[in-house]
Amino acid sequence: MSKKTRNGYIDLLRFVAACIIMYFHFEIAPFIRPDGTPGSFPSGGLFVEFFFMLSGYFAISSFYMSDGKLHIGKYMLKKYVRFLPYTFFAVTFTYVWILICSNPSLFEAAKTLCMLPFEALLMRNTGINRVGHNGVLWYLSAMLITMPIILYTARRFPTVFKEYLVWVLPLFFYGYVLSRYGTIRTTHWQISNIRALAGMLLGCNIYFIVHAVENIRFSSRGKTILTVLELGLFGLILLFCMVRSFSKTYLDAFCVLLMYLFTIVALSGKSWTSKIQGRLFTYLGKISFPLYCVHYGYIDVVNKYFSGYRTRYRLLIFTGLVLATAIAVQFLVDYVVFPAMKRIAQKYHSLPRVS
């Protein structure tokens, strides 16, 4: 599993995680609570930890697949360039909507637009634009800032990194965030960089565990047990994300622990769920990224223009708009933006390739 770059099951999980975060921000989810009220994922923001774990896992996997010779600067630049088409579209849409709705003065409009390039260029977690309007992009900014630190540490101190840092630092970082804020779910730019480090180090930790068990053969019974464990963990995570408030620190930490265990099983490829493959799941994994980037701008649109509609209709409209936009953005990026970037890269060989 650790040597694969695409996996239908992991792509499906990416899509599900992106949808949960989307409904977390919209504050309405496609299920009904036992008391008859509309469902929601008030703690669904914790699924960002799943994305951090995946980012750390695949980054360190690329590092070791290159025998530690990965050019970290080029690797990060390539990743950054791949993000930009999505973030520019998402940020532009969000800012245009803000200007239309708020009807600001010329000065206020100019001041707002001055923030657009910083946010589109994913500088949110540098502290430059702490009043950014597309809140979800903090995750990408934090990942790009902290991932090189992890990769350089893995190169400079390989033994300490593998045998100590990936086991201890996540506990220390999460503990610091919890002790200071009482919750992991904070996007304060300084603290969220620590949160990114913790999550991606857990991903590196998962890589070493998966690598250690990849040659172990499980019987059908063993795979069934793992599958039940995996689905049970995922169910518990969903239940936690339906809880309205985590007022005690250990609940946040316990949810991350469940997600960590679930991700180990999912990435190990030893359960029956690893048989979930196919183009549909791969495609869902692809559109999960534009879906994550663009959904934030539609929340106010739907709440303003469709506020008189019933909850279920607003949910359908919101979901339809986000999915249609994500599909359109992915199409444009695949067939217009990336081909143009490849042509430019061929002309100017110093630019990173996006293939």
CSV table of N, CA and C in Angstrom, one decimal, residues 217-349:
chain,number,residue,atom,x,y,z
A,217,ARG,N,0.9,-11.5,6.0
A,217,ARG,CA,-0.3,-12.0,5.3
A,217,ARG,C,-1.4,-12.3,6.3
A,218,PHE,N,-2.6,-11.8,6.0
A,218,PHE,CA,-3.7,-12.0,6.9
A,218,PHE,C,-4.6,-13.0,6.3
A,219,SER,N,-5.2,-13.9,7.1
A,219,SER,CA,-6.2,-14.8,6.7
A,219,SER,C,-7.5,-14.1,6.4
A,220,SER,N,-8.4,-14.8,5.8
A,220,SER,CA,-9.7,-14.2,5.5
A,220,SER,C,-10.4,-13.8,6.8
A,221,ARG,N,-10.2,-14.6,7.9
A,221,ARG,CA,-10.8,-14.2,9.1
A,221,ARG,C,-10.1,-13.0,9.7
A,222,GLY,N,-8.8,-12.9,9.6
A,222,GLY,CA,-8.1,-11.7,10.0
A,222,GLY,C,-8.5,-10.5,9.3
A,223,LYS,N,-8.7,-10.6,8.0
A,223,LYS,CA,-9.2,-9.4,7.2
A,223,LYS,C,-10.6,-9.0,7.6
A,224,THR,N,-11.4,-10.0,7.9
A,224,THR,CA,-12.8,-9.7,8.4
A,224,THR,C,-12.8,-8.9,9.7
A,225,ILE,N,-11.9,-9.4,10.6
A,225,ILE,CA,-11.8,-8.7,11.9
A,225,ILE,C,-11.3,-7.3,11.7
A,226,LEU,N,-10.3,-7.1,10.9
A,226,LEU,CA,-9.8,-5.8,10.6
A,226,LEU,C,-10.8,-4.9,10.0
A,227,THR,N,-11.6,-5.4,9.1
A,227,THR,CA,-12.7,-4.6,8.4
A,227,THR,C,-13.7,-4.2,9.4
A,228,VAL,N,-14.1,-5.1,10.3
A,228,VAL,CA,-15.1,-4.7,11.3
A,228,VAL,C,-14.5,-3.6,12.2
A,229,LEU,N,-13.3,-3.8,12.6
A,229,LEU,CA,-12.6,-2.8,13.4
A,229,LEU,C,-12.5,-1.4,12.7
A,230,GLU,N,-12.2,-1.5,11.5
A,230,GLU,CA,-12.1,-0.3,10.7
A,230,GLU,C,-13.4,0.5,10.6
A,231,LEU,N,-14.5,-0.2,10.2
A,231,LEU,CA,-15.8,0.4,10.1
A,231,LEU,C,-16.3,0.8,11.4
A,232,GLY,N,-16.0,0.1,12.5
A,232,GLY,CA,-16.4,0.5,13.8
A,232,GLY,C,-15.7,1.8,14.2
A,233,LEU,N,-14.4,1.9,13.9
A,233,LEU,CA,-13.7,3.1,14.3
A,233,LEU,C,-14.3,4.3,13.5
A,234,PHE,N,-14.6,4.1,12.2
A,234,PHE,CA,-15.1,5.2,11.4
A,234,PHE,C,-16.5,5.6,11.9
A,235,GLY,N,-17.3,4.6,12.3
A,235,GLY,CA,-18.6,5.0,12.9
A,235,GLY,C,-18.5,5.8,14.2
A,236,LEU,N,-17.5,5.4,15.0
A,236,LEU,CA,-17.3,6.2,16.3
A,236,LEU,C,-16.8,7.6,16.0
A,237,ILE,N,-16.0,7.7,14.9
A,237,ILE,CA,-15.5,9.1,14.5
A,237,ILE,C,-16.7,9.9,14.1
A,238,LEU,N,-17.6,9.3,13.3
A,238,LEU,CA,-18.8,10.1,12.8
A,238,LEU,C,-19.6,10.5,14.0
A,239,LEU,N,-19.8,9.6,15.0
A,239,LEU,CA,-20.6,10.0,16.1
A,239,LEU,C,-20.0,11.1,16.9
A,240,PHE,N,-18.7,11.1,17.0
A,240,PHE,CA,-18.0,12.2,17.7
A,240,PHE,C,-18.2,13.5,17.0
A,241,CYS,N,-18.2,13.5,15.6
A,241,CYS,CA,-18.3,14.7,14.8
A,241,CYS,C,-19.7,15.2,14.9
A,242,MET,N,-20.7,14.4,15.3
A,242,MET,CA,-22.1,14.9,15.5
A,242,MET,C,-22.3,15.6,16.9
A,243,VAL,N,-21.3,15.5,17.7
A,243,VAL,CA,-21.4,16.1,19.1
A,243,VAL,C,-21.2,17.6,18.9
A,244,ARG,N,-22.1,18.3,19.6
A,244,ARG,CA,-22.1,19.8,19.4
A,244,ARG,C,-20.9,20.5,20.0
A,245,SER,N,-20.4,20.0,21.1
A,245,SER,CA,-19.3,20.8,21.7
A,245,SER,C,-18.4,19.8,22.4
A,246,PHE,N,-17.1,20.0,22.3
A,246,PHE,CA,-16.1,19.3,23.0
A,246,PHE,C,-15.6,20.2,24.1
A,247,SER,N,-16.2,20.2,25.3
A,247,SER,CA,-15.8,21.1,26.3
A,247,SER,C,-14.6,20.6,27.1
A,248,LYS,N,-14.3,19.3,27.0
A,248,LYS,CA,-13.2,18.8,27.7
A,248,LYS,C,-12.1,18.3,26.8
A,249,THR,N,-10.9,18.6,27.1
A,249,THR,CA,-9.8,18.4,26.1
A,249,THR,C,-9.6,17.0,25.7
A,250,TYR,N,-9.8,16.0,26.6
A,250,TYR,CA,-9.5,14.6,26.2
A,250,TYR,C,-10.5,14.1,25.1
A,251,LEU,N,-11.7,14.7,24.9
A,251,LEU,CA,-12.6,14.2,23.9
A,251,LEU,C,-12.0,14.5,22.5
A,252,ASP,N,-11.5,15.7,22.3
A,252,ASP,CA,-10.8,16.0,21.1
A,252,ASP,C,-9.7,15.1,20.8
A,253,ALA,N,-8.8,14.9,21.8
A,253,ALA,CA,-7.7,14.0,21.7
A,253,ALA,C,-8.1,12.5,21.4
A,254,PHE,N,-9.2,12.1,22.0
A,254,PHE,CA,-9.7,10.7,21.8
A,254,PHE,C,-10.2,10.6,20.4
A,255,CYS,N,-10.9,11.6,19.9
A,255,CYS,CA,-11.3,11.5,18.5
A,255,CYS,C,-10.2,11.4,17.5
A,256,VAL,N,-9.1,12.2,17.8
A,256,VAL,CA,-7.9,12.1,16.9
A,256,VAL,C,-7.3,10.7,17.0
A,257,LEU,N,-7.3,10.1,18.2
A,257,LEU,CA,-6.7,8.8,18.4
A,257,LEU,C,-7.5,7.8,17.6
A,258,LEU,N,-8.9,7.9,17.6
A,258,LEU,CA,-9.7,7.0,16.8
A,258,LEU,C,-9.4,7.2,15.3
A,259,MET,N,-9.2,8.4,14.9
A,259,MET,CA,-8.9,8.7,13.5
A,259,MET,C,-7.5,8.1,13.1
A,260,TYR,N,-6.6,8.2,14.0
A,260,TYR,CA,-5.2,7.7,13.8
A,260,TYR,C,-5.3,6.2,13.6
A,261,LEU,N,-6.0,5.5,14.5
A,261,LEU,CA,-6.1,4.0,14.4
A,261,LEU,C,-6.9,3.6,13.1
A,262,PHE,N,-7.9,4.4,12.8
A,262,PHE,CA,-8.7,4.1,11.6
A,262,PHE,C,-7.8,4.2,10.3
A,263,THR,N,-7.0,5.3,10.3
A,263,THR,CA,-6.1,5.6,9.2
A,263,THR,C,-5.0,4.5,9.0
A,264,ILE,N,-4.5,4.0,10.1
A,264,ILE,CA,-3.6,2.9,10.0
A,264,ILE,C,-4.2,1.7,9.3
A,265,VAL,N,-5.4,1.3,9.7
A,265,VAL,CA,-6.0,0.2,9.0
A,265,VAL,C,-6.3,0.5,7.6
A,266,ALA,N,-6.8,1.7,7.3
A,266,ALA,CA,-7.2,2.0,6.0
A,266,ALA,C,-6.0,2.0,5.0
A,267,LEU,N,-4.9,2.6,5.5
A,267,LEU,CA,-3.7,2.6,4.6
A,267,LEU,C,-2.9,1.3,4.6
A,268,SER,N,-3.2,0.4,5.5
A,268,SER,CA,-2.4,-0.8,5.5
A,268,SER,C,-2.8,-1.7,4.3
A,269,GLY,N,-4.0,-1.5,3.8
A,269,GLY,CA,-4.5,-2.3,2.7
A,269,GLY,C,-4.8,-3.8,3.1
A,270,LYS,N,-4.9,-4.1,4.4
A,270,LYS,CA,-5.1,-5.5,4.8
A,270,LYS,C,-6.5,-5.8,5.1
A,271,SER,N,-7.5,-4.9,5.1
A,271,SER,CA,-8.9,-5.2,5.3
A,271,SER,C,-9.6,-5.3,3.9
A,272,TRP,N,-10.8,-5.8,4.0
A,272,TRP,CA,-11.5,-6.1,2.7
A,272,TRP,C,-11.9,-4.7,2.0
A,273,THR,N,-11.9,-3.6,2.8
A,273,THR,CA,-12.2,-2.4,2.1
A,273,THR,C,-11.2,-2.0,1.1
A,274,SER,N,-10.0,-2.5,1.2
A,274,SER,CA,-9.0,-2.2,0.2
A,274,SER,C,-9.4,-2.7,-1.2
A,275,LYS,N,-10.4,-3.5,-1.3
A,275,LYS,CA,-10.9,-4.0,-2.6
A,275,LYS,C,-11.7,-3.0,-3.3
A,276,ILE,N,-12.1,-1.9,-2.6
A,276,ILE,CA,-12.9,-0.9,-3.2
A,276,ILE,C,-12.0,-0.1,-4.2
A,277,GLN,N,-12.1,-0.3,-5.5
A,277,GLN,CA,-11.3,0.3,-6.5
A,277,GLN,C,-12.2,0.7,-7.7
A,278,GLY,N,-11.7,1.5,-8.6
A,278,GLY,CA,-12.5,1.8,-9.8
A,278,GLY,C,-12.3,3.3,-10.1
A,279,ARG,N,-12.6,3.6,-11.4
A,279,ARG,CA,-12.5,5.0,-11.8
A,279,ARG,C,-13.4,5.9,-11.1
A,280,LEU,N,-14.6,5.5,-10.7
A,280,LEU,CA,-15.5,6.4,-10.0
A,280,LEU,C,-14.9,6.9,-8.7
A,281,PHE,N,-14.3,6.0,-8.0
A,281,PHE,CA,-13.7,6.4,-6.7
A,281,PHE,C,-12.5,7.2,-6.9
A,282,THR,N,-11.7,6.9,-7.9
A,282,THR,CA,-10.6,7.8,-8.2
A,282,THR,C,-11.0,9.2,-8.6
A,283,TYR,N,-12.1,9.3,-9.4
A,283,TYR,CA,-12.6,10.6,-9.8
A,283,TYR,C,-13.2,11.3,-8.5
A,284,LEU,N,-13.9,10.6,-7.7
A,284,LEU,CA,-14.4,11.3,-6.5
A,284,LEU,C,-13.2,11.9,-5.6
A,285,GLY,N,-12.1,11.1,-5.6
A,285,GLY,CA,-10.9,11.6,-4.9
A,285,GLY,C,-10.4,12.8,-5.5
A,286,LYS,N,-10.4,12.9,-6.9
A,286,LYS,CA,-9.9,14.1,-7.6
A,286,LYS,C,-10.7,15.3,-7.3
A,287,ILE,N,-12.1,15.2,-7.3
A,287,ILE,CA,-12.9,16.4,-7.1
A,287,ILE,C,-13.0,16.7,-5.7
A,288,SER,N,-12.5,15.9,-4.8
A,288,SER,CA,-12.6,16.2,-3.4
A,288,SER,C,-11.8,17.5,-3.1
A,289,PHE,N,-10.7,17.7,-3.8
A,289,PHE,CA,-9.9,18.9,-3.5
A,289,PHE,C,-10.6,20.2,-4.0
A,290,PRO,N,-11.1,20.3,-5.3
A,290,PRO,CA,-11.8,21.5,-5.6
A,290,PRO,C,-13.1,21.7,-4.8
A,291,LEU,N,-13.7,20.6,-4.4
A,291,LEU,CA,-14.9,20.6,-3.5
A,291,LEU,C,-14.5,21.3,-2.2
A,292,TYR,N,-13.4,20.9,-1.6
A,292,TYR,CA,-12.9,21.5,-0.4
A,292,TYR,C,-12.7,22.9,-0.5
A,293,CYS,N,-12.1,23.3,-1.7
A,293,CYS,CA,-11.7,24.7,-1.9
A,293,CYS,C,-12.8,25.7,-2.1
A,294,VAL,N,-13.8,25.2,-2.9
A,294,VAL,CA,-14.9,26.1,-3.4
A,294,VAL,C,-16.1,26.2,-2.5
A,295,HIS,N,-16.3,25.2,-1.6
A,295,HIS,CA,-17.6,25.2,-0.9
A,295,HIS,C,-17.8,26.3,0.0
A,296,TYR,N,-16.8,26.9,0.5
A,296,TYR,CA,-16.9,28.0,1.5
A,296,TYR,C,-17.7,29.2,1.0
A,297,GLY,N,-17.4,29.5,-0.3
A,297,GLY,CA,-18.0,30.7,-0.9
A,297,GLY,C,-19.5,30.5,-1.1
A,298,TYR,N,-20.0,29.3,-1.2
A,298,TYR,CA,-21.4,29.1,-1.4
A,298,TYR,C,-22.3,29.1,-0.2
A,299,ILE,N,-21.7,29.1,1.0
A,299,ILE,CA,-22.5,29.1,2.2
A,299,ILE,C,-23.4,30.4,2.3
A,300,ASP,N,-22.8,31.5,2.1
A,300,ASP,CA,-23.6,32.8,2.2
A,300,ASP,C,-24.5,32.9,1.0
A,301,VAL,N,-24.1,32.4,-0.1
A,301,VAL,CA,-25.0,32.5,-1.3
A,301,VAL,C,-26.3,31.8,-1.0
A,302,VAL,N,-26.2,30.6,-0.6
A,302,VAL,CA,-27.4,29.8,-0.3
A,302,VAL,C,-28.2,30.4,0.8
A,303,ASN,N,-27.5,30.8,1.9
A,303,ASN,CA,-28.3,31.3,3.0
A,303,ASN,C,-29.0,32.6,2.7
A,304,LYS,N,-28.4,33.4,1.7
A,304,LYS,CA,-29.0,34.7,1.4
A,304,LYS,C,-30.2,34.5,0.4
A,305,TYR,N,-29.9,33.8,-0.7
A,305,TYR,CA,-30.9,33.7,-1.8
A,305,TYR,C,-32.0,32.6,-1.6
A,306,PHE,N,-31.6,31.6,-0.7
A,306,PHE,CA,-32.6,30.5,-0.5
A,306,PHE,C,-33.0,30.4,1.0
A,307,SER,N,-32.9,31.5,1.7
A,307,SER,CA,-33.2,31.4,3.1
A,307,SER,C,-34.7,31.0,3.4
A,308,GLY,N,-35.6,31.3,2.5
A,308,GLY,CA,-37.0,30.9,2.7
A,308,GLY,C,-37.3,29.5,2.4
A,309,TYR,N,-36.4,28.8,1.8
A,309,TYR,CA,-36.6,27.4,1.4
A,309,TYR,C,-36.5,26.5,2.7
A,310,ARG,N,-37.2,25.3,2.6
A,310,ARG,CA,-37.0,24.3,3.7
A,310,ARG,C,-35.6,23.9,3.8
A,311,THR,N,-35.2,23.4,4.9
A,311,THR,CA,-33.9,23.0,5.2
A,311,THR,C,-33.4,21.9,4.2
A,312,ARG,N,-34.2,20.9,3.9
A,312,ARG,CA,-33.7,19.9,3.0
A,312,ARG,C,-33.4,20.4,1.6
A,313,TYR,N,-34.2,21.5,1.1
A,313,TYR,CA,-34.0,22.0,-0.2
A,313,TYR,C,-32.8,22.9,-0.2
A,314,ARG,N,-32.5,23.6,0.9
A,314,ARG,CA,-31.3,24.4,0.9
A,314,ARG,C,-30.1,23.5,0.9
A,315,LEU,N,-30.2,22.3,1.6
A,315,LEU,CA,-29.1,21.4,1.6
A,315,LEU,C,-28.9,20.8,0.2
A,316,LEU,N,-29.9,20.5,-0.5
A,316,LEU,CA,-29.8,20.0,-1.9
A,316,LEU,C,-29.2,21.0,-2.8
A,317,ILE,N,-29.7,22.2,-2.7
A,317,ILE,CA,-29.2,23.3,-3.5
A,317,ILE,C,-27.7,23.5,-3.3
A,318,PHE,N,-27.3,23.6,-2.0
A,318,PHE,CA,-25.9,23.8,-1.6
A,318,PHE,C,-25.1,22.7,-2.2
A,319,THR,N,-25.5,21.4,-1.9
A,319,THR,CA,-24.7,20.3,-2.4
A,319,THR,C,-24.6,20.3,-3.9
A,320,GLY,N,-25.7,20.6,-4.6
A,320,GLY,CA,-25.6,20.6,-6.1
A,320,GLY,C,-24.7,21.6,-6.6
A,321,LEU,N,-24.8,22.8,-6.1
A,321,LEU,CA,-23.9,23.9,-6.5
A,321,LEU,C,-22.5,23.6,-6.3
A,322,VAL,N,-22.1,23.1,-5.1
A,322,VAL,CA,-20.7,22.8,-4.8
A,322,VAL,C,-20.2,21.7,-5.7
A,323,LEU,N,-21.0,20.6,-5.9
A,323,LEU,CA,-20.5,19.5,-6.7
A,323,LEU,C,-20.4,19.9,-8.2
A,324,ALA,N,-21.3,20.7,-8.7
A,324,ALA,CA,-21.3,21.2,-10.1
A,324,ALA,C,-20.0,22.0,-10.3
A,325,THR,N,-19.8,22.9,-9.3
A,325,THR,CA,-18.6,23.8,-9.4
A,325,THR,C,-17.3,23.0,-9.3
A,326,ALA,N,-17.3,22.1,-8.4
A,326,ALA,CA,-16.1,21.3,-8.2
A,326,ALA,C,-15.8,20.5,-9.5
A,327,ILE,N,-16.8,19.9,-10.1
A,327,ILE,CA,-16.6,19.1,-11.4
A,327,ILE,C,-16.1,20.1,-12.5
A,328,ALA,N,-16.7,21.3,-12.6
A,328,ALA,CA,-16.4,22.2,-13.6
A,328,ALA,C,-14.9,22.7,-13.4
A,329,VAL,N,-14.6,23.0,-12.2
A,329,VAL,CA,-13.2,23.4,-11.9
A,329,VAL,C,-12.2,22.3,-12.2
A,330,GLN,N,-12.5,21.1,-11.8
A,330,GLN,CA,-11.6,20.0,-12.1
A,330,GLN,C,-11.4,19.8,-13.6
A,331,PHE,N,-12.5,19.9,-14.4
A,331,PHE,CA,-12.5,19.8,-15.8
A,331,PHE,C,-11.6,20.9,-16.4
A,332,LEU,N,-11.7,22.1,-16.0
A,332,LEU,CA,-10.9,23.2,-16.5
A,332,LEU,C,-9.5,23.1,-16.2
A,333,VAL,N,-9.2,22.6,-14.9
A,333,VAL,CA,-7.8,22.4,-14.5
A,333,VAL,C,-7.2,21.3,-15.3
A,334,ASP,N,-7.9,20.2,-15.5
A,334,ASP,CA,-7.3,19.0,-16.2
A,334,ASP,C,-7.1,19.3,-17.7
A,335,TYR,N,-8.0,20.0,-18.4
A,335,TYR,CA,-8.0,20.2,-19.8
A,335,TYR,C,-7.6,21.5,-20.3
A,336,VAL,N,-7.5,22.5,-19.4
A,336,VAL,CA,-7.1,23.9,-19.9
A,336,VAL,C,-5.8,24.3,-19.1
A,337,VAL,N,-5.9,24.4,-17.8
A,337,VAL,CA,-4.9,25.0,-17.0
A,337,VAL,C,-3.6,24.1,-17.0
A,338,PHE,N,-3.7,22.8,-16.6
A,338,PHE,CA,-2.5,22.0,-16.5
A,338,PHE,C,-1.8,21.8,-17.9
A,339,PRO,N,-2.6,21.6,-19.0
A,339,PRO,CA,-1.9,21.5,-20.3
A,339,PRO,C,-1.2,22.8,-20.6
A,340,ALA,N,-1.7,24.0,-20.3
A,340,ALA,CA,-1.1,25.3,-20.5
A,340,ALA,C,0.2,25.4,-19.7
A,341,MET,N,0.1,24.9,-18.4
A,341,MET,CA,1.3,24.9,-17.5
A,341,MET,C,2.4,24.0,-18.0
A,342,LYS,N,2.0,22.8,-18.6
A,342,LYS,CA,3.0,21.9,-19.1
A,342,LYS,C,3.7,22.5,-20.3
A,343,ARG,N,2.9,23.2,-21.2
A,343,ARG,CA,3.6,23.9,-22.3
A,343,ARG,C,4.6,24.9,-21.9
A,344,ILE,N,4.2,25.7,-20.9
A,344,ILE,CA,5.1,26.7,-20.3
A,344,ILE,C,6.3,26.0,-19.7
A,345,ALA,N,6.1,24.9,-19.0
A,345,ALA,CA,7.2,24.2,-18.3
A,345,ALA,C,8.2,23.6,-19.4
A,346,GLN,N,7.7,23.2,-20.5
A,346,GLN,CA,8.5,22.7,-21.6
A,346,GLN,C,9.3,23.8,-22.2
A,347,LYS,N,8.7,25.0,-22.2
A,347,LYS,CA,9.4,26.1,-22.8
A,347,LYS,C,10.5,26.7,-21.9
A,348,TYR,N,10.1,26.7,-20.6
A,348,TYR,CA,11.1,27.2,-19.6
A,348,TYR,C,11.3,26.0,-18.6
A,349,HIS,N,12.4,25.3,-18.9
A,349,HIS,CA,12.6,24.0,-18.2
A,349,HIS,C,12.8,24.2,-16.7
